[in-house]
Amino acid sequence: MTDELIYQGTEDYIVSKDLSNSVNISVALKRPLLIKGEPGTGKTVLAESIARSLGLRLLVWNIKSTTKAQDGLYVYDTVQRLYDSQFGGQNVSDIKQYIKLGKLGEAFRSEERVVLLIDEIDKADLEFPNDLLWELDVMNFYIPETGETIATIHRPIVIITSNAEKELPDAFLRRCVFHYIDFPDQTMMEEIVHVHFPQLDTILLAEALKSFYWLRSVSGLQKKPSTSELLDWVQALTIGGIDPDKIAKEIPFLGALLKKNQDFDLALRQLHLRETDGTSRASRRGW
């Protein structure tokens, strides 16, 4: 595997020129790529697309509120060692057998280059990104229990996603290539839907996109519908055999797009107002 890896998207993941450039620059500079964007813009799926495109294995480190940087390096299973010493009837002096590498450790030790996704880094506490700075810079870490240093064999391609729930430390940001994924405009969204539903009726798609972007424009929504929810909705419309003329008036299967009670009620009220306003204008014009 050479270092000249060029990412241009995949058949099922349409990527903008700016985004593909950001990926390739991060690979060339050997820097993590930090991806931000609202939920549903394809941040996580980007890492899967990069791995498929470049023919590399994908390792995923899902970050939670309780995750510590140490978890990604290694875990020393002291409980299992204590159990074995009391009940296992085996030699427990070899501590290495109780050391389990985390996802970052696996990426360093992999015999082949991998793509490492650190997903939703902003879910962890504020110290988490700073605790990773050294390891991501030097690509090695020390295990004091065994006196062993784990050094990278092939530098992984590191993709880090954030929903911007918390501000990340400046020192961490300086070490990353940054890209914000804008929500797709209607033209690009049409391409995305066509990738997943190539046989979709053109009129149905046009009406669905019109209603989808209208819904996203409704002021006060707590959670705007995302790309993944649009794809689910389009599939529901197709399975349900919905007439395209009904989409704008009723927005059938609204629950596929909106997931909060307040948003659902707000959308229904706005739909009613839009319909009332349209009827009123038509009446004034004598239609």
Coordinates of C-alpha atoms in Angstrom, one line a residue:
M1 CA 0.0 0.0 0.0
T2 CA 1.5 3.3 -1.0
D3 CA 1.0 6.7 0.7
E4 CA -0.6 8.1 -2.5
L5 CA -4.1 7.3 -1.5
I6 CA -6.7 9.5 -3.4
Y7 CA -10.3 9.6 -2.1
Q8 CA -13.0 10.6 -4.5
G9 CA -16.1 9.2 -2.9
T10 CA -17.9 5.9 -3.6
E11 CA -20.9 4.9 -5.5
D12 CA -23.2 5.1 -2.5
Y13 CA -21.6 8.2 -0.9
I14 CA -21.6 11.4 -3.0
V15 CA -18.9 13.7 -1.8
S16 CA -18.3 17.4 -2.6
K17 CA -15.0 18.5 -4.1
D18 CA -14.2 20.4 -0.9
L19 CA -14.8 17.4 1.3
S20 CA -12.7 15.0 -0.8
N21 CA -9.9 17.6 -0.8
S22 CA -10.0 17.8 3.0
V23 CA -9.8 14.0 3.2
N24 CA -6.8 13.9 0.9
I25 CA -5.0 16.8 2.6
S26 CA -5.4 15.2 6.0
V27 CA -3.9 11.9 4.6
A28 CA -1.0 13.8 3.0
L29 CA -0.3 15.9 6.1
K30 CA -0.7 12.8 8.4
R31 CA -3.2 14.8 10.5
P32 CA -6.5 13.6 11.9
L33 CA -9.5 14.9 9.9
L34 CA -12.1 16.6 12.2
I35 CA -15.6 16.5 10.7
K36 CA -18.4 18.7 12.0
G37 CA -22.0 19.1 10.8
E38 CA -25.5 18.7 12.0
P39 CA -26.7 15.1 12.7
G40 CA -27.6 13.2 9.6
T41 CA -25.1 14.9 7.2
G42 CA -23.1 11.7 6.7
K43 CA -20.2 12.3 9.1
T44 CA -20.0 8.7 10.3
V45 CA -20.7 7.2 6.9
L46 CA -17.8 9.2 5.5
A47 CA -15.3 7.0 7.3
E48 CA -17.0 3.9 5.9
S49 CA -16.8 5.4 2.4
I50 CA -13.1 6.2 2.8
A51 CA -12.3 2.7 4.0
R52 CA -14.2 1.1 1.0
S53 CA -12.7 3.5 -1.5
L54 CA -9.1 3.0 -0.4
G55 CA -9.5 -0.8 0.3
L56 CA -8.7 -0.4 4.0
R57 CA -10.2 -2.0 7.1
L58 CA -12.3 0.3 9.3
L59 CA -12.0 0.4 13.1
V60 CA -14.7 2.3 14.9
W61 CA -14.3 3.8 18.4
N62 CA -17.7 5.0 19.6
I63 CA -17.3 7.7 22.2
K64 CA -19.7 7.9 25.2
S65 CA -20.0 10.3 28.1
T66 CA -18.0 7.9 30.2
T67 CA -15.2 7.2 27.7
K68 CA -11.7 7.9 28.8
A69 CA -8.7 8.3 26.5
Q70 CA -7.1 5.3 28.2
D71 CA -9.9 3.1 26.9
G72 CA -8.7 3.6 23.3
L73 CA -5.1 2.7 24.2
Y74 CA -5.4 -0.4 26.3
V75 CA -7.3 -2.0 29.3
Y76 CA -5.6 -4.0 32.0
D77 CA -8.1 -6.6 33.2
T78 CA -7.2 -6.7 36.9
V79 CA -10.5 -8.4 37.8
Q80 CA -9.8 -11.4 35.5
R81 CA -6.3 -11.7 36.8
L82 CA -7.5 -11.8 40.4
Y83 CA -10.1 -14.4 39.5
D84 CA -7.5 -16.6 37.7
S85 CA -5.2 -16.3 40.7
Q86 CA -7.8 -17.6 43.0
F87 CA -9.8 -20.0 40.9
G88 CA -8.1 -20.5 37.6
G89 CA -5.2 -22.6 38.6
Q90 CA -2.9 -21.0 36.2
N91 CA 0.2 -18.8 36.1
V92 CA -0.9 -15.1 36.3
S93 CA 2.6 -13.7 36.4
D94 CA 2.5 -12.9 32.7
I95 CA 0.6 -9.6 32.8
K96 CA 0.5 -9.4 29.0
Q97 CA -2.3 -11.9 28.8
Y98 CA -4.5 -9.4 30.7
I99 CA -3.7 -6.5 28.5
K100 CA -6.3 -5.8 25.8
L101 CA -5.7 -3.2 23.2
G102 CA -8.3 -0.5 22.6
K103 CA -9.3 0.7 19.1
L104 CA -6.4 3.2 18.9
G105 CA -4.0 0.5 20.1
E106 CA -5.4 -1.9 17.5
A107 CA -4.9 0.7 14.8
F108 CA -1.3 1.2 15.8
R109 CA -0.6 -2.5 15.9
S110 CA -2.4 -3.4 12.7
E111 CA -0.2 -5.2 10.1
E112 CA -2.0 -3.2 7.4
R113 CA -3.0 0.4 7.3
V114 CA -6.5 1.1 8.6
V115 CA -9.0 3.9 8.8
L116 CA -9.8 4.7 12.5
L117 CA -13.1 6.5 13.2
I118 CA -13.3 8.3 16.5
D119 CA -17.0 8.9 16.5
E120 CA -18.7 11.8 18.3
I121 CA -15.7 13.0 20.3
D122 CA -17.7 15.8 21.8
K123 CA -19.7 13.3 23.9
A124 CA -16.8 12.8 26.2
D125 CA -15.6 15.1 28.9
L126 CA -13.5 18.2 28.1
E127 CA -10.2 16.5 29.1
F128 CA -10.7 13.7 26.6
P129 CA -9.3 15.4 23.4
N130 CA -6.3 16.8 25.3
D131 CA -5.5 13.3 26.7
L132 CA -5.2 12.0 23.1
L133 CA -2.9 14.8 21.8
W134 CA 0.4 13.1 22.5
E135 CA -0.6 9.7 21.2
L136 CA -2.1 11.1 18.0
D137 CA 1.0 13.2 17.4
V138 CA 3.7 10.5 18.0
M139 CA 1.6 7.5 17.2
N140 CA 2.8 5.4 20.1
F141 CA 2.1 4.9 23.8
Y142 CA 3.6 3.2 26.8
I143 CA 2.1 0.4 28.9
P144 CA 3.7 0.7 32.4
E145 CA 2.3 -2.7 33.6
T146 CA 4.4 -4.5 31.0
G147 CA 7.1 -2.0 30.2
E148 CA 6.1 -2.2 26.5
T149 CA 5.8 0.7 24.0
I150 CA 3.1 0.2 21.4
A151 CA 4.2 2.0 18.2
T152 CA 2.3 2.3 15.0
I153 CA 3.4 0.0 12.2
H154 CA 1.3 1.8 9.5
R155 CA 0.0 5.3 10.4
P156 CA -3.8 5.0 10.4
I157 CA -6.1 7.5 8.6
V158 CA -7.9 9.1 11.6
I159 CA -11.4 10.5 11.1
I160 CA -12.9 12.3 14.1
T161 CA -16.6 13.4 14.1
S162 CA -18.3 16.0 16.3
N163 CA -21.8 17.2 16.6
A164 CA -20.5 20.5 18.1
E165 CA -22.2 19.7 21.4
K166 CA -19.1 21.0 23.2
E167 CA -16.2 23.2 22.1
L168 CA -13.0 21.3 21.6
P169 CA -9.7 22.6 23.0
D170 CA -7.6 24.9 20.8
A171 CA -4.6 22.7 21.2
F172 CA -6.5 19.8 19.8
L173 CA -8.0 21.8 16.9
R174 CA -4.5 22.9 15.9
R175 CA -3.5 19.3 15.2
C176 CA -6.4 18.5 13.0
V177 CA -7.5 19.3 9.4
F178 CA -11.1 20.7 9.8
H179 CA -14.1 20.4 7.6
Y180 CA -17.7 21.3 8.2
I181 CA -20.2 19.3 6.1
D182 CA -22.9 21.7 5.0
F183 CA -26.4 20.3 4.6
P184 CA -26.9 19.3 1.0
D185 CA -28.8 21.7 -1.3
Q186 CA -31.7 20.4 -3.3
T187 CA -29.6 19.6 -6.3
M188 CA -27.1 17.5 -4.4
M189 CA -29.8 15.9 -2.3
E190 CA -31.5 14.7 -5.6
E191 CA -28.2 13.0 -6.5
I192 CA -28.0 11.4 -3.1
V193 CA -31.6 10.0 -3.3
H194 CA -31.0 8.7 -6.8
V195 CA -28.0 6.7 -5.6
H196 CA -30.2 4.9 -3.1
F197 CA -33.4 4.8 -5.3
P198 CA -32.3 4.9 -9.0
Q199 CA -35.8 3.9 -10.3
L200 CA -37.7 6.5 -8.2
D201 CA -40.4 8.4 -10.1
T202 CA -39.2 11.8 -11.0
I203 CA -42.4 13.7 -10.1
L204 CA -42.6 11.9 -6.7
L205 CA -38.9 12.9 -6.0
A206 CA -39.5 16.5 -6.9
E207 CA -42.6 16.8 -4.7
A208 CA -40.8 15.0 -1.8
L209 CA -37.8 17.3 -1.9
K210 CA -40.1 20.3 -2.1
S211 CA -41.9 19.3 1.0
F212 CA -38.8 18.1 2.8
Y213 CA -37.0 21.5 2.4
W214 CA -40.2 23.3 3.3
L215 CA -40.3 21.3 6.5
R216 CA -36.7 22.0 7.3
S217 CA -37.5 25.8 6.9
V218 CA -40.2 25.7 9.5
S219 CA -39.1 28.0 12.4
G220 CA -38.9 26.4 15.8
L221 CA -38.2 22.8 15.0
Q222 CA -36.1 21.2 17.7
K223 CA -34.7 18.5 15.3
K224 CA -34.8 19.2 11.6
P225 CA -35.2 16.1 9.4
S226 CA -31.9 14.8 8.1
T227 CA -30.7 13.0 5.0
S228 CA -31.2 9.6 6.5
E229 CA -34.8 10.5 7.5
L230 CA -35.5 11.7 4.0
L231 CA -34.3 8.4 2.6
D232 CA -36.6 6.5 5.0
W233 CA -39.5 8.8 4.1
V234 CA -39.0 8.4 0.3
Q235 CA -39.0 4.6 0.8
A236 CA -42.2 4.8 2.8
L237 CA -43.8 6.9 0.1
T238 CA -42.8 4.4 -2.5
I239 CA -44.0 1.4 -0.5
G240 CA -47.2 3.2 0.4
G241 CA -47.9 4.0 -3.3
I242 CA -48.6 7.7 -2.4
D243 CA -49.8 10.0 -5.2
P244 CA -47.2 12.8 -5.6
D245 CA -50.1 15.3 -5.6
K246 CA -50.8 14.4 -2.0
I247 CA -47.3 14.9 -0.7
A248 CA -47.3 18.7 -0.6
K249 CA -50.8 18.9 0.9
E250 CA -50.5 16.2 3.6
I251 CA -46.9 15.2 4.0
P252 CA -47.8 11.6 4.5
F253 CA -45.9 9.5 7.0
L254 CA -44.7 12.6 8.8
G255 CA -43.4 10.4 11.6
A256 CA -40.6 9.2 9.4
L257 CA -39.3 12.7 9.2
L258 CA -40.0 14.2 12.6
K259 CA -39.2 12.4 15.9
K260 CA -40.3 14.9 18.6
N261 CA -43.9 15.5 19.7
Q262 CA -43.4 19.3 19.7
D263 CA -42.0 19.3 16.1
F264 CA -44.8 17.0 14.9
D265 CA -47.5 19.4 16.3
L266 CA -45.7 22.5 15.0
A267 CA -45.4 21.0 11.5
L268 CA -49.1 20.1 11.4
R269 CA -50.1 23.6 12.5
Q270 CA -47.9 25.1 9.8
L271 CA -49.3 22.7 7.2
H272 CA -52.8 23.8 8.1
L273 CA -51.9 27.5 7.9
R274 CA -50.2 27.0 4.6
E275 CA -53.3 25.1 3.2
T276 CA -55.6 27.8 4.6
D277 CA -53.5 30.6 3.2
G278 CA -53.4 28.9 -0.2
T279 CA -57.2 28.4 -0.3
S280 CA -57.7 32.0 0.8
R281 CA -55.5 33.3 -2.0
A282 CA -57.2 31.1 -4.6
S283 CA -60.6 32.4 -3.4
R284 CA -59.6 36.0 -3.8
R285 CA -58.4 35.3 -7.3
G286 CA -61.7 33.6 -8.2
W287 CA -60.2 30.2 -8.7

